[in-house]
CSV table of C-alpha atoms in Angstrom, one decimal:
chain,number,residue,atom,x,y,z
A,1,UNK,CA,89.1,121.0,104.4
A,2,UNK,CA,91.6,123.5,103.5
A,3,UNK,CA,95.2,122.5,102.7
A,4,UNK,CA,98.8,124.2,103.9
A,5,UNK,CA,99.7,127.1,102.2
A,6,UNK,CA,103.3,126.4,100.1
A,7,UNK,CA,105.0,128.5,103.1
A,8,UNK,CA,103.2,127.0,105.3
A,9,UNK,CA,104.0,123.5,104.5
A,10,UNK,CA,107.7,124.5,103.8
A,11,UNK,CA,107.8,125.2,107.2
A,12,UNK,CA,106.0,121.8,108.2
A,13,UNK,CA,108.4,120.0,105.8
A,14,UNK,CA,111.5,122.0,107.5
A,15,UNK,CA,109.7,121.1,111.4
A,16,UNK,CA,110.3,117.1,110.7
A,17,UNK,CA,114.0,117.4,108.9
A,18,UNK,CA,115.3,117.2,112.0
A,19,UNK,CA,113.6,113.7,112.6
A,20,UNK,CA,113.9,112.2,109.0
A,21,UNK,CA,117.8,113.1,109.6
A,22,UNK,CA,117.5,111.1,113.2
A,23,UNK,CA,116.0,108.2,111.8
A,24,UNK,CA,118.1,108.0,108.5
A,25,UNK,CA,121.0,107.4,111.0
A,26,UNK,CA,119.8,104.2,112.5
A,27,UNK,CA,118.5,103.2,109.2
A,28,UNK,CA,121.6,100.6,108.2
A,29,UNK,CA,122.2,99.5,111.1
A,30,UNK,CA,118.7,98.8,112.2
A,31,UNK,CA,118.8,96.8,108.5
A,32,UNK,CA,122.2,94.7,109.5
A,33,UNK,CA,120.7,93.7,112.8
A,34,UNK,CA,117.5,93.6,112.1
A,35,UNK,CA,115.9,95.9,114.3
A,36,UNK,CA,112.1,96.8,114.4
A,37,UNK,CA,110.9,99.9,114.1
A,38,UNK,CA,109.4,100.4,117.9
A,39,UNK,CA,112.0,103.9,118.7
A,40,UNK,CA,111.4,105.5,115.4
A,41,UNK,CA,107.7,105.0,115.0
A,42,UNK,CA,107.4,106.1,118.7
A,43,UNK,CA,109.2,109.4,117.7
A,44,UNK,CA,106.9,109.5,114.7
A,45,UNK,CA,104.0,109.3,117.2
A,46,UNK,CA,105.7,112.1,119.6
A,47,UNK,CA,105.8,114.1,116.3
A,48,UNK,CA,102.1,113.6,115.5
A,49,UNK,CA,103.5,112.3,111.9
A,50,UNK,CA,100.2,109.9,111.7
A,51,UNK,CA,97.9,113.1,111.9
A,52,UNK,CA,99.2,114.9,108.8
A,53,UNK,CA,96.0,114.1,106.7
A,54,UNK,CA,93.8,114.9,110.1
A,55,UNK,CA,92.2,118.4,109.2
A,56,UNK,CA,93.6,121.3,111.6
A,57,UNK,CA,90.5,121.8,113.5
A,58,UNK,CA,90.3,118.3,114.9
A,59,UNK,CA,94.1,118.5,116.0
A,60,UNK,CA,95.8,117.2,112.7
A,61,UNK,CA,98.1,119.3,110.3
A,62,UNK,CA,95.5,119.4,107.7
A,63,UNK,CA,97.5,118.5,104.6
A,64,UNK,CA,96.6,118.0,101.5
A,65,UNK,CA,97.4,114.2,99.0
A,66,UNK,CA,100.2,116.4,97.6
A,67,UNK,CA,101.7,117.1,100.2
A,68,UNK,CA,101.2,113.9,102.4
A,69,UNK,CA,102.8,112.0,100.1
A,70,UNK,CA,105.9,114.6,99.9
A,71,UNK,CA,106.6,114.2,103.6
A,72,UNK,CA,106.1,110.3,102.7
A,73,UNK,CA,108.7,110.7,100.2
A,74,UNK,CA,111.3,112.4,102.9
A,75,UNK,CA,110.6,109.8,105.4
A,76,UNK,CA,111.6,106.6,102.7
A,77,UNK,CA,114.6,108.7,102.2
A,78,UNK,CA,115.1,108.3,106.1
A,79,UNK,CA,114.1,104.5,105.8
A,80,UNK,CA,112.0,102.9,103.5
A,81,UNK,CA,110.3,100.4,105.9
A,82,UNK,CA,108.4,103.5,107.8
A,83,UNK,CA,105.8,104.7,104.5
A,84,UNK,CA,105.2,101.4,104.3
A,85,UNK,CA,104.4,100.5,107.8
A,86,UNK,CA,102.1,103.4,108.0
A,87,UNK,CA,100.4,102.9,104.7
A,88,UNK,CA,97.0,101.7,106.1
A,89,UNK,CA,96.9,104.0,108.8
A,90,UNK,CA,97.2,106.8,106.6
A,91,UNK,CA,94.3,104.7,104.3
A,92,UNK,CA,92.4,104.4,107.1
A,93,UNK,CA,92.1,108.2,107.9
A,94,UNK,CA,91.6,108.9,104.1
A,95,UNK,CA,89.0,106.8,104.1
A,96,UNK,CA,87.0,108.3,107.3
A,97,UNK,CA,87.9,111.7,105.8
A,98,UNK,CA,85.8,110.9,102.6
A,99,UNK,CA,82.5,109.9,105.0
A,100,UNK,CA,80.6,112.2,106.3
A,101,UNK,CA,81.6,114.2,109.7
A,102,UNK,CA,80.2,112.5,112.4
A,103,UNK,CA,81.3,111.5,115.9
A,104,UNK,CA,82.5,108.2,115.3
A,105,UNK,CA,84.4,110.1,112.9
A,106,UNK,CA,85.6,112.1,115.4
A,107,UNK,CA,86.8,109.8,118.1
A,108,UNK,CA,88.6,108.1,115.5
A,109,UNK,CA,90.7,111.3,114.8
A,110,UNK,CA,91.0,112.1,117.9
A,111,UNK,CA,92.7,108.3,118.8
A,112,UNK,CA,95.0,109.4,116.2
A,113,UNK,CA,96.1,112.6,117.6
A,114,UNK,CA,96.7,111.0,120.8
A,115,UNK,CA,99.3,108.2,119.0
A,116,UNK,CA,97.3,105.7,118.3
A,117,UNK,CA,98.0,103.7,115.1
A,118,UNK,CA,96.4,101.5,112.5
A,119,UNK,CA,98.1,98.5,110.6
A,120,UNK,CA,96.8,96.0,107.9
A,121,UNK,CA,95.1,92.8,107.6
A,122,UNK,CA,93.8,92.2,104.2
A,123,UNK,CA,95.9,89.6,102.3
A,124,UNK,CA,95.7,85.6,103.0
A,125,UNK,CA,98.0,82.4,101.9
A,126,UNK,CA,97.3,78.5,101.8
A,127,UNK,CA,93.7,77.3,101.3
A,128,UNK,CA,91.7,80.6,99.7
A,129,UNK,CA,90.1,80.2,96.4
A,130,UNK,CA,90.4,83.4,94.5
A,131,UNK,CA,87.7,86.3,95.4
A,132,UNK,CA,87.4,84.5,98.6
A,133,UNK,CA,88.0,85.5,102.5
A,134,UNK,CA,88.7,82.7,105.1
A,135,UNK,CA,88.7,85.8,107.8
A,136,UNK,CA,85.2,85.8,109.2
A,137,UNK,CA,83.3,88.2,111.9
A,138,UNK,CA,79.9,86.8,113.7
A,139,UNK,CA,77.6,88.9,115.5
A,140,UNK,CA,77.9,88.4,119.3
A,141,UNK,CA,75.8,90.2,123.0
A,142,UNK,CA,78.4,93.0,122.9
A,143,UNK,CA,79.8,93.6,119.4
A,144,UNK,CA,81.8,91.0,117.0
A,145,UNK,CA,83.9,88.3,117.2
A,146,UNK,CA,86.4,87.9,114.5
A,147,UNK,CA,88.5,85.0,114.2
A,148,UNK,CA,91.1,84.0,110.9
A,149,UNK,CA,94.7,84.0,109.9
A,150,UNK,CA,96.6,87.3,107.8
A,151,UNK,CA,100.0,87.3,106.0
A,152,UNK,CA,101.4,90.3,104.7
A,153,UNK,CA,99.8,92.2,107.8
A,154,UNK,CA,102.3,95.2,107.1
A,155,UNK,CA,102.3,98.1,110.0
A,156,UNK,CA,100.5,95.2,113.1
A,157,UNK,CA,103.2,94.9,114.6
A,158,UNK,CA,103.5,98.9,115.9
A,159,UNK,CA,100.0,99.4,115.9
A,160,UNK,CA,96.9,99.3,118.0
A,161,UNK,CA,94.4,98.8,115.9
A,162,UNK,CA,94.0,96.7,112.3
A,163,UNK,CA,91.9,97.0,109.4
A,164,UNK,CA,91.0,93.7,108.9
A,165,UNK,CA,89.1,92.8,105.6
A,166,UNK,CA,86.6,89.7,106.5
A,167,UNK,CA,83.2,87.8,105.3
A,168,UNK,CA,80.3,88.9,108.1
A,169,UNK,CA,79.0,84.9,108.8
A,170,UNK,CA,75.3,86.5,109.2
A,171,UNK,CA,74.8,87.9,105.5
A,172,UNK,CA,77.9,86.9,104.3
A,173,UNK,CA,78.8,90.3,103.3
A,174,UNK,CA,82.6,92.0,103.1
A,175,UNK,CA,83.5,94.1,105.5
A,176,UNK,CA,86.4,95.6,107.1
A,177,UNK,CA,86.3,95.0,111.0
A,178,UNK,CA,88.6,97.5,113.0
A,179,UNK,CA,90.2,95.4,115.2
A,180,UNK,CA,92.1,96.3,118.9
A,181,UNK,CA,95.2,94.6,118.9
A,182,UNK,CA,95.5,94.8,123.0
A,183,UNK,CA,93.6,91.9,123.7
A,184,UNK,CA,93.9,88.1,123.9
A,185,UNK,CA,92.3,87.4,120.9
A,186,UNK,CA,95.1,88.8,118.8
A,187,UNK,CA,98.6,87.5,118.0
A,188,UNK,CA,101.3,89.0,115.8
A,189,UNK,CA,104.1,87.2,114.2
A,190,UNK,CA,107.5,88.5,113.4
A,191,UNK,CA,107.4,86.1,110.9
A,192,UNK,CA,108.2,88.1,107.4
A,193,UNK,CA,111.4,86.8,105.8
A,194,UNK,CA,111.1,88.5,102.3
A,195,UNK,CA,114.6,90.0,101.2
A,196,UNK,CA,113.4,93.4,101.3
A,197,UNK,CA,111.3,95.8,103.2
A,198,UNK,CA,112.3,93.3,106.3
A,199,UNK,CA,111.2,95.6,109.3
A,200,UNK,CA,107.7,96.8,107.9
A,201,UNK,CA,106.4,93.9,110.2
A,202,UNK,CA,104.3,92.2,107.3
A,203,UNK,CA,104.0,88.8,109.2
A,204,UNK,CA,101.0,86.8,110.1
A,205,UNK,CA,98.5,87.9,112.3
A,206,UNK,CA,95.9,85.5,113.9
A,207,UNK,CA,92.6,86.3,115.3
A,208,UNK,CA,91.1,84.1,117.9
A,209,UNK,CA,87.4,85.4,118.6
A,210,UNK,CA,89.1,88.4,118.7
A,211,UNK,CA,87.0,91.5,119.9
A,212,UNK,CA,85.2,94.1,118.1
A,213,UNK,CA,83.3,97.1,119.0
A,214,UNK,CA,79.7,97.1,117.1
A,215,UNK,CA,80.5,100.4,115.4
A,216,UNK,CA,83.7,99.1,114.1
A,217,UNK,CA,82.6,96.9,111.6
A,218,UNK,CA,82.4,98.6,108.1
A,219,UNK,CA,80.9,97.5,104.8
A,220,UNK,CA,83.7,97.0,102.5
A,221,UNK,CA,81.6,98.4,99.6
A,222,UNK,CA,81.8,102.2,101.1
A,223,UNK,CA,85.4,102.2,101.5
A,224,UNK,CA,86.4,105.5,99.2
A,225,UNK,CA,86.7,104.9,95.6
A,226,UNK,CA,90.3,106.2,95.0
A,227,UNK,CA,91.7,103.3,97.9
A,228,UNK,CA,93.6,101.5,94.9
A,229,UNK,CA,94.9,104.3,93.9
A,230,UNK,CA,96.0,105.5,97.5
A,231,UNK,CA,97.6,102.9,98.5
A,232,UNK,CA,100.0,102.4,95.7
A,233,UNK,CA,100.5,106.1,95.6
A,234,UNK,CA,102.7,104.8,99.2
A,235,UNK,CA,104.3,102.7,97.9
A,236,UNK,CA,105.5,105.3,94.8
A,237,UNK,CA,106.4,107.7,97.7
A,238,UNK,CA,108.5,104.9,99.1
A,239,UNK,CA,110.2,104.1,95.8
A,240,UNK,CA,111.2,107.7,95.2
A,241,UNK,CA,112.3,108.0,98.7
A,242,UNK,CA,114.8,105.2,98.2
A,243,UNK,CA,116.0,107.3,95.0
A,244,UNK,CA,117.0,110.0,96.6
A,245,UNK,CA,118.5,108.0,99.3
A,246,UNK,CA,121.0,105.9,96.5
A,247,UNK,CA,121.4,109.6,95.2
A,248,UNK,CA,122.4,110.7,98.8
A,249,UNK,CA,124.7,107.5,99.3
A,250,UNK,CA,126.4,107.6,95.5
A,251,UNK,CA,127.0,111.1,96.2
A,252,UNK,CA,128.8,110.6,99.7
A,253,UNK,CA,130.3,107.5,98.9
A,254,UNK,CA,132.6,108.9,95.7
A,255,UNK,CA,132.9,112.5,97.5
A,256,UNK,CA,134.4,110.7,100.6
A,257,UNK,CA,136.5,107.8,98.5
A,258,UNK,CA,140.4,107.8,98.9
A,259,UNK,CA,141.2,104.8,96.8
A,260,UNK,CA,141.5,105.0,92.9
A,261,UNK,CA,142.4,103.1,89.7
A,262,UNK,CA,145.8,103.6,87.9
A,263,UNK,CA,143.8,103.1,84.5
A,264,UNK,CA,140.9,106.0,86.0
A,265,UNK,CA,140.5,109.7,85.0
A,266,UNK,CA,141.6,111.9,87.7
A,267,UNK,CA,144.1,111.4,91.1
A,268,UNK,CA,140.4,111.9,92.8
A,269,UNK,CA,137.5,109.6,92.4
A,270,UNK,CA,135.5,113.4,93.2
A,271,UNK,CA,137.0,114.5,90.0
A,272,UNK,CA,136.4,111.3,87.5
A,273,UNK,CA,134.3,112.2,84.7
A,274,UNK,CA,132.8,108.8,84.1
A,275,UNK,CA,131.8,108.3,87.5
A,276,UNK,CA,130.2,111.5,87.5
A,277,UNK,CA,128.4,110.8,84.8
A,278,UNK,CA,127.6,107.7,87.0
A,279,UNK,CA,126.6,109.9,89.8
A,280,UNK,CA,124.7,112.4,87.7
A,281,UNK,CA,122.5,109.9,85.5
A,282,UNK,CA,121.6,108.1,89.0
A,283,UNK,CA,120.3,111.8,90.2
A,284,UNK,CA,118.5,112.4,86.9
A,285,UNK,CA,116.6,108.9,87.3
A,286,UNK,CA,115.3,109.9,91.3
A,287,UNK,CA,114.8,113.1,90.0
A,288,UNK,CA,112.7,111.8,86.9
A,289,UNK,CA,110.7,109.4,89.3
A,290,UNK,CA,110.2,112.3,92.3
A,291,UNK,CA,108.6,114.3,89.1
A,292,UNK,CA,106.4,111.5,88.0
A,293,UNK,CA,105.3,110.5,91.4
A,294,UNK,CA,104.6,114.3,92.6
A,295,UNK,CA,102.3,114.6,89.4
A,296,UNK,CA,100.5,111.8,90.0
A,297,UNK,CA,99.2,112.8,93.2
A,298,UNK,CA,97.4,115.5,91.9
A,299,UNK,CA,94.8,113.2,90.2
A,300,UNK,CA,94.0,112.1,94.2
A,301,UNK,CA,93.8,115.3,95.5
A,302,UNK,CA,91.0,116.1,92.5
A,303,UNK,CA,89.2,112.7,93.3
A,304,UNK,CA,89.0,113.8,96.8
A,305,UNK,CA,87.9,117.0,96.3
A,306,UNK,CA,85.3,116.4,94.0
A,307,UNK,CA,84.3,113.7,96.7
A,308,UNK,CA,83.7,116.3,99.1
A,309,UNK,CA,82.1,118.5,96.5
A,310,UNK,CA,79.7,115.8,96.0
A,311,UNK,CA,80.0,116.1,92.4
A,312,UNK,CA,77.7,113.8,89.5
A,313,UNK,CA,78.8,110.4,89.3
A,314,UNK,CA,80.0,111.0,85.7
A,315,UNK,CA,82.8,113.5,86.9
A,316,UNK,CA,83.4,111.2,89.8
A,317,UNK,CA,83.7,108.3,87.8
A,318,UNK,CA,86.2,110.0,85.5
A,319,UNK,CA,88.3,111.5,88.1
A,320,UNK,CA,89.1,108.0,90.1
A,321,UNK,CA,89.7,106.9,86.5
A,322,UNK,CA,92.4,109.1,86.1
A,323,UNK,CA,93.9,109.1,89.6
A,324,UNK,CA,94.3,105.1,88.6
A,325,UNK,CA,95.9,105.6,85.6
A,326,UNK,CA,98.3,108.3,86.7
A,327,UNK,CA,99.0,106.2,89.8
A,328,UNK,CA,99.7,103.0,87.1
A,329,UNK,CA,102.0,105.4,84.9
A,330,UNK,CA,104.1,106.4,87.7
A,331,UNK,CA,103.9,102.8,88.8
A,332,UNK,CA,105.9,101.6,85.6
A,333,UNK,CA,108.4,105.0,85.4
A,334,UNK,CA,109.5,104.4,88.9
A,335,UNK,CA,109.9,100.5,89.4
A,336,UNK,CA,112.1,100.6,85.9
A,337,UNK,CA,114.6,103.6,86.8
A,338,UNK,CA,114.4,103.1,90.8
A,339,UNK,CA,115.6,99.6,90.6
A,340,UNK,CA,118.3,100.5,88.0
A,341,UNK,CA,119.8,103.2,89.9
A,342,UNK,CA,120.4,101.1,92.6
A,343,UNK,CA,122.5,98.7,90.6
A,344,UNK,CA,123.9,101.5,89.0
A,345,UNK,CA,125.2,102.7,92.2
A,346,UNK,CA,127.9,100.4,92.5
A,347,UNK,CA,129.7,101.5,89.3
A,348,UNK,CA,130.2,104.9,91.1
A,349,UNK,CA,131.4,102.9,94.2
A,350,UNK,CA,134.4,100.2,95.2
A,351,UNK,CA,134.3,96.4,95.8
A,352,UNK,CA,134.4,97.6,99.5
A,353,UNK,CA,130.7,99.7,98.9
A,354,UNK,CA,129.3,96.2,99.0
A,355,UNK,CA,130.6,95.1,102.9
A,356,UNK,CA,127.4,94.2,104.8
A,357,UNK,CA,127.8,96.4,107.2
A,358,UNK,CA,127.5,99.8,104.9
A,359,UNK,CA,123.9,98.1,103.4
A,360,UNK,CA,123.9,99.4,100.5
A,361,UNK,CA,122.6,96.1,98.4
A,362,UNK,CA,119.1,97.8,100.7
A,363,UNK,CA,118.3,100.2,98.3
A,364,UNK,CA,118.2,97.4,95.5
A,365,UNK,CA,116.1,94.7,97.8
A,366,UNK,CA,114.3,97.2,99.0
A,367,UNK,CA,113.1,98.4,95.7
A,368,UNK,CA,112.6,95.4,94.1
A,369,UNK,CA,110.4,94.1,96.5
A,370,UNK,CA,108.0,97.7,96.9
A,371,UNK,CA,107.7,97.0,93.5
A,372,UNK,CA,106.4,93.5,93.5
A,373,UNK,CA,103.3,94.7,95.4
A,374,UNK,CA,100.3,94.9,92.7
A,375,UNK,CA,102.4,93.5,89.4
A,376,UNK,CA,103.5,96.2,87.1
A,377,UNK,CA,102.9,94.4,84.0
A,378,UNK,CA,99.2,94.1,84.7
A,379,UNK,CA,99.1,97.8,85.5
A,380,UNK,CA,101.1,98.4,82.4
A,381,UNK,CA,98.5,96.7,80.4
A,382,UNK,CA,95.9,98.6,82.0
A,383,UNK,CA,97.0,101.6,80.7
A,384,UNK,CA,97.4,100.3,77.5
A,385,UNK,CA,93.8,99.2,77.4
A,386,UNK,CA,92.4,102.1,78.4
A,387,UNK,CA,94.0,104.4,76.1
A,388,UNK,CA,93.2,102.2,72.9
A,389,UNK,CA,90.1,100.8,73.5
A,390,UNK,CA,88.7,103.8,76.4
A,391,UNK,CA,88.6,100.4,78.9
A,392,UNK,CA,88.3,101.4,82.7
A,393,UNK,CA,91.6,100.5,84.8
A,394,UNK,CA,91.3,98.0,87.7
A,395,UNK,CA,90.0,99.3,90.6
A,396,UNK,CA,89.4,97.0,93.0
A,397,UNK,CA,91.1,93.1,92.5
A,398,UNK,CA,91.7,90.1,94.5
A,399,UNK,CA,94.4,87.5,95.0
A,400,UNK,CA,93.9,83.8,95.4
A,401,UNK,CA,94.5,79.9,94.8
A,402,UNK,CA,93.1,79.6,90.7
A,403,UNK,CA,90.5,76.8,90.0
């Protein structure tokens, strides 16, 4: 699978400006009034956005983790809810990209090319005892039937399909059951009322002897081996996307302010030192995260390719090692200077920069709530462990009621 060329992908990156600048004008006023993300994922799908990692010759743009997680970056600038929203459909592809060509495979991309969409279904609240799943999916005549409640389904409610992790009731096995959600037996809930990340649609999902095609059921033991890694490397993306956004709204805010102090610096805010320093330390923290983050994804795009290479298990091994540890490194750089910039913010702005209807207090919730996915302290620790006592990281975990 070959990847964009850097002119190549600057002109890719330079094709969906147009759109991140479009959707980045809805974005506070879709937050005020909470307003789901149906018209800008629909011009995602018009863009083909969800085929990026889709290799050219099956219709896709063929880029590479690098670069997909760039473009992710420019769309969380836009709004922050989208990389989220699309953060299993973009797992979902990675991990059909890491099996071998086939034409399951192949219909699969090609659902994708026409618009289709994948959403979540892993995570489960109430009555679960820790490295359970209530979820189940039973054999029937013409496929599977999968019945069980999800919370946290982020991405269901634009998309048409979920990856749904679940017990198989014949062997008792793990699995993850690709689900249709235009049938019956499925039910999305708008029903999410965290204080951030509010239009992701992470609600409940229910299944009811839902459908499944008999090739759509997956042993969850195959998934690809960098998937932890992946899927925080989204929500990074995210997190240095909402950087450069409080970067983009400190930097309008104090060029376009009118109002000053009679105790300030200058007879224009533009021209105060100390709230350029403001301005400038909040643009060295997004710029110190975008660094981190964009570094990071280079230890993917190895795993991947020596996945491909089918290289020894030893350099395999080591390889997802390190894509997990550079993905928990940038984990705790960008939770730490992320959230502080957008508190920070404010001392560049007025008492009027915190009026609902400008949303700025987004960039904060936002943030703050990204990076309460997959606790930073037990990533920190992680790290910790493994460079003092040469400990592997945490690659797959669980979450659950305690004994």
């Amino acid at each position: 699978m070959s990847e964009l060329t850097p002119a190549e992908f600057a002109a890719l990156t330079e094709q969906f400006r147009p759109l991140f600048n479009r959707i980045a004008e809805g974005a506070a006023g879709r937050e005020t009034n909470r307003t789901l993300l149906h018209e800008p994922i629909r011009w995602l799908k018009e863009a083909r956005f969800g085929t990026l990692r889709i290799p050219r010759e099956e219709g896709g743009f063929g880029v590479s983790l690098p670069q997909l997680f760039s473009l992710l970056t420019g769309l969380a600038e836009a709004d922050s809810n989208l990389p989220q929203a699309l953060r299993a459909h973009f797992a979902f592809i990675e991990d059909r990209l890491n099996q071998p060509a086939s034409d399951e495979r192949r219909r699969w991309f090609r659902r994708f090319v026409d618009g289709e969409l994948v959403g979540s279904g892993w995570s489960e609240i109430g009555a679960v005892k820790l490295g359970e799943v209530n979820t189940q999916v039973s054999p029937v005549q013409d496929g599977w039937a999968l019945s069980g409640e999800k919370f946290y389904s982020t991405g269901t409610l634009y998309a048409d399909w979920i990856d749904v992790y679940a017990q198989r009731t014949d062997n008792g096995r793990d699995v993850i059951a690709l689900v249709n959600t235009h049938q019956k037996g499925v039910e999305r809930d708008d029903d999410w009322d965290g204080f951030g990340q509010r239009l992701t649609g992470s609600g409940t999902t229910r299944f009811q002897e839902a459908h499944v095609e008999q090739p759509h059921v997956y042993d969850f033991s195959e998934r690809f081996r960098y998937q932890t890694a992946f899927y925080q490397h989204v929500l990074l993306a995210t997190l240095a996307g909402i950087g450069r956004a409080i970067v983009r709204d400190a930097a309008q805010g104090v060029a376009q302010r009118k109002r000053i102090y009679s105790h300030g610096n200058a007879p224009q805010v533009k021209q105060d030192v100390q709230v350029l320093q403001v301005v400038g330390q909040i643009s060295s923290w997004a710029w110190a995260v975008e660094a981190t983050v964009e570094r990071a994804t280079h230890s993917l795009q190895r795993a991947f390719e020596l996945q491909l290479r089918g290289a020894d298990e030893a350099e395999l091994h080591a390889a997802n090692v390190l894509a997990e540890v550079a993905s928990a490194r940038a984990q705790a750089v960008a939770v730490e200077l992320v959230t502080r910039a957008a508190t920070e913010l404010f001392n560049a702005l007025g008492a009027s920069d915190t009026r609902v209807s400008k949303a700025l207090d987004r960039h904060w919730r936002n943030a703050r709530t990204v990076s309460s996915h997959n606790p930073v302290i037990y990533k920190i620790r992680n790290v910790g462990d493994w460079e003092v006592n040469g400990k592997d990281p945490t690659f797959i975990w669980q979450i659950g009621n305690g004994g």
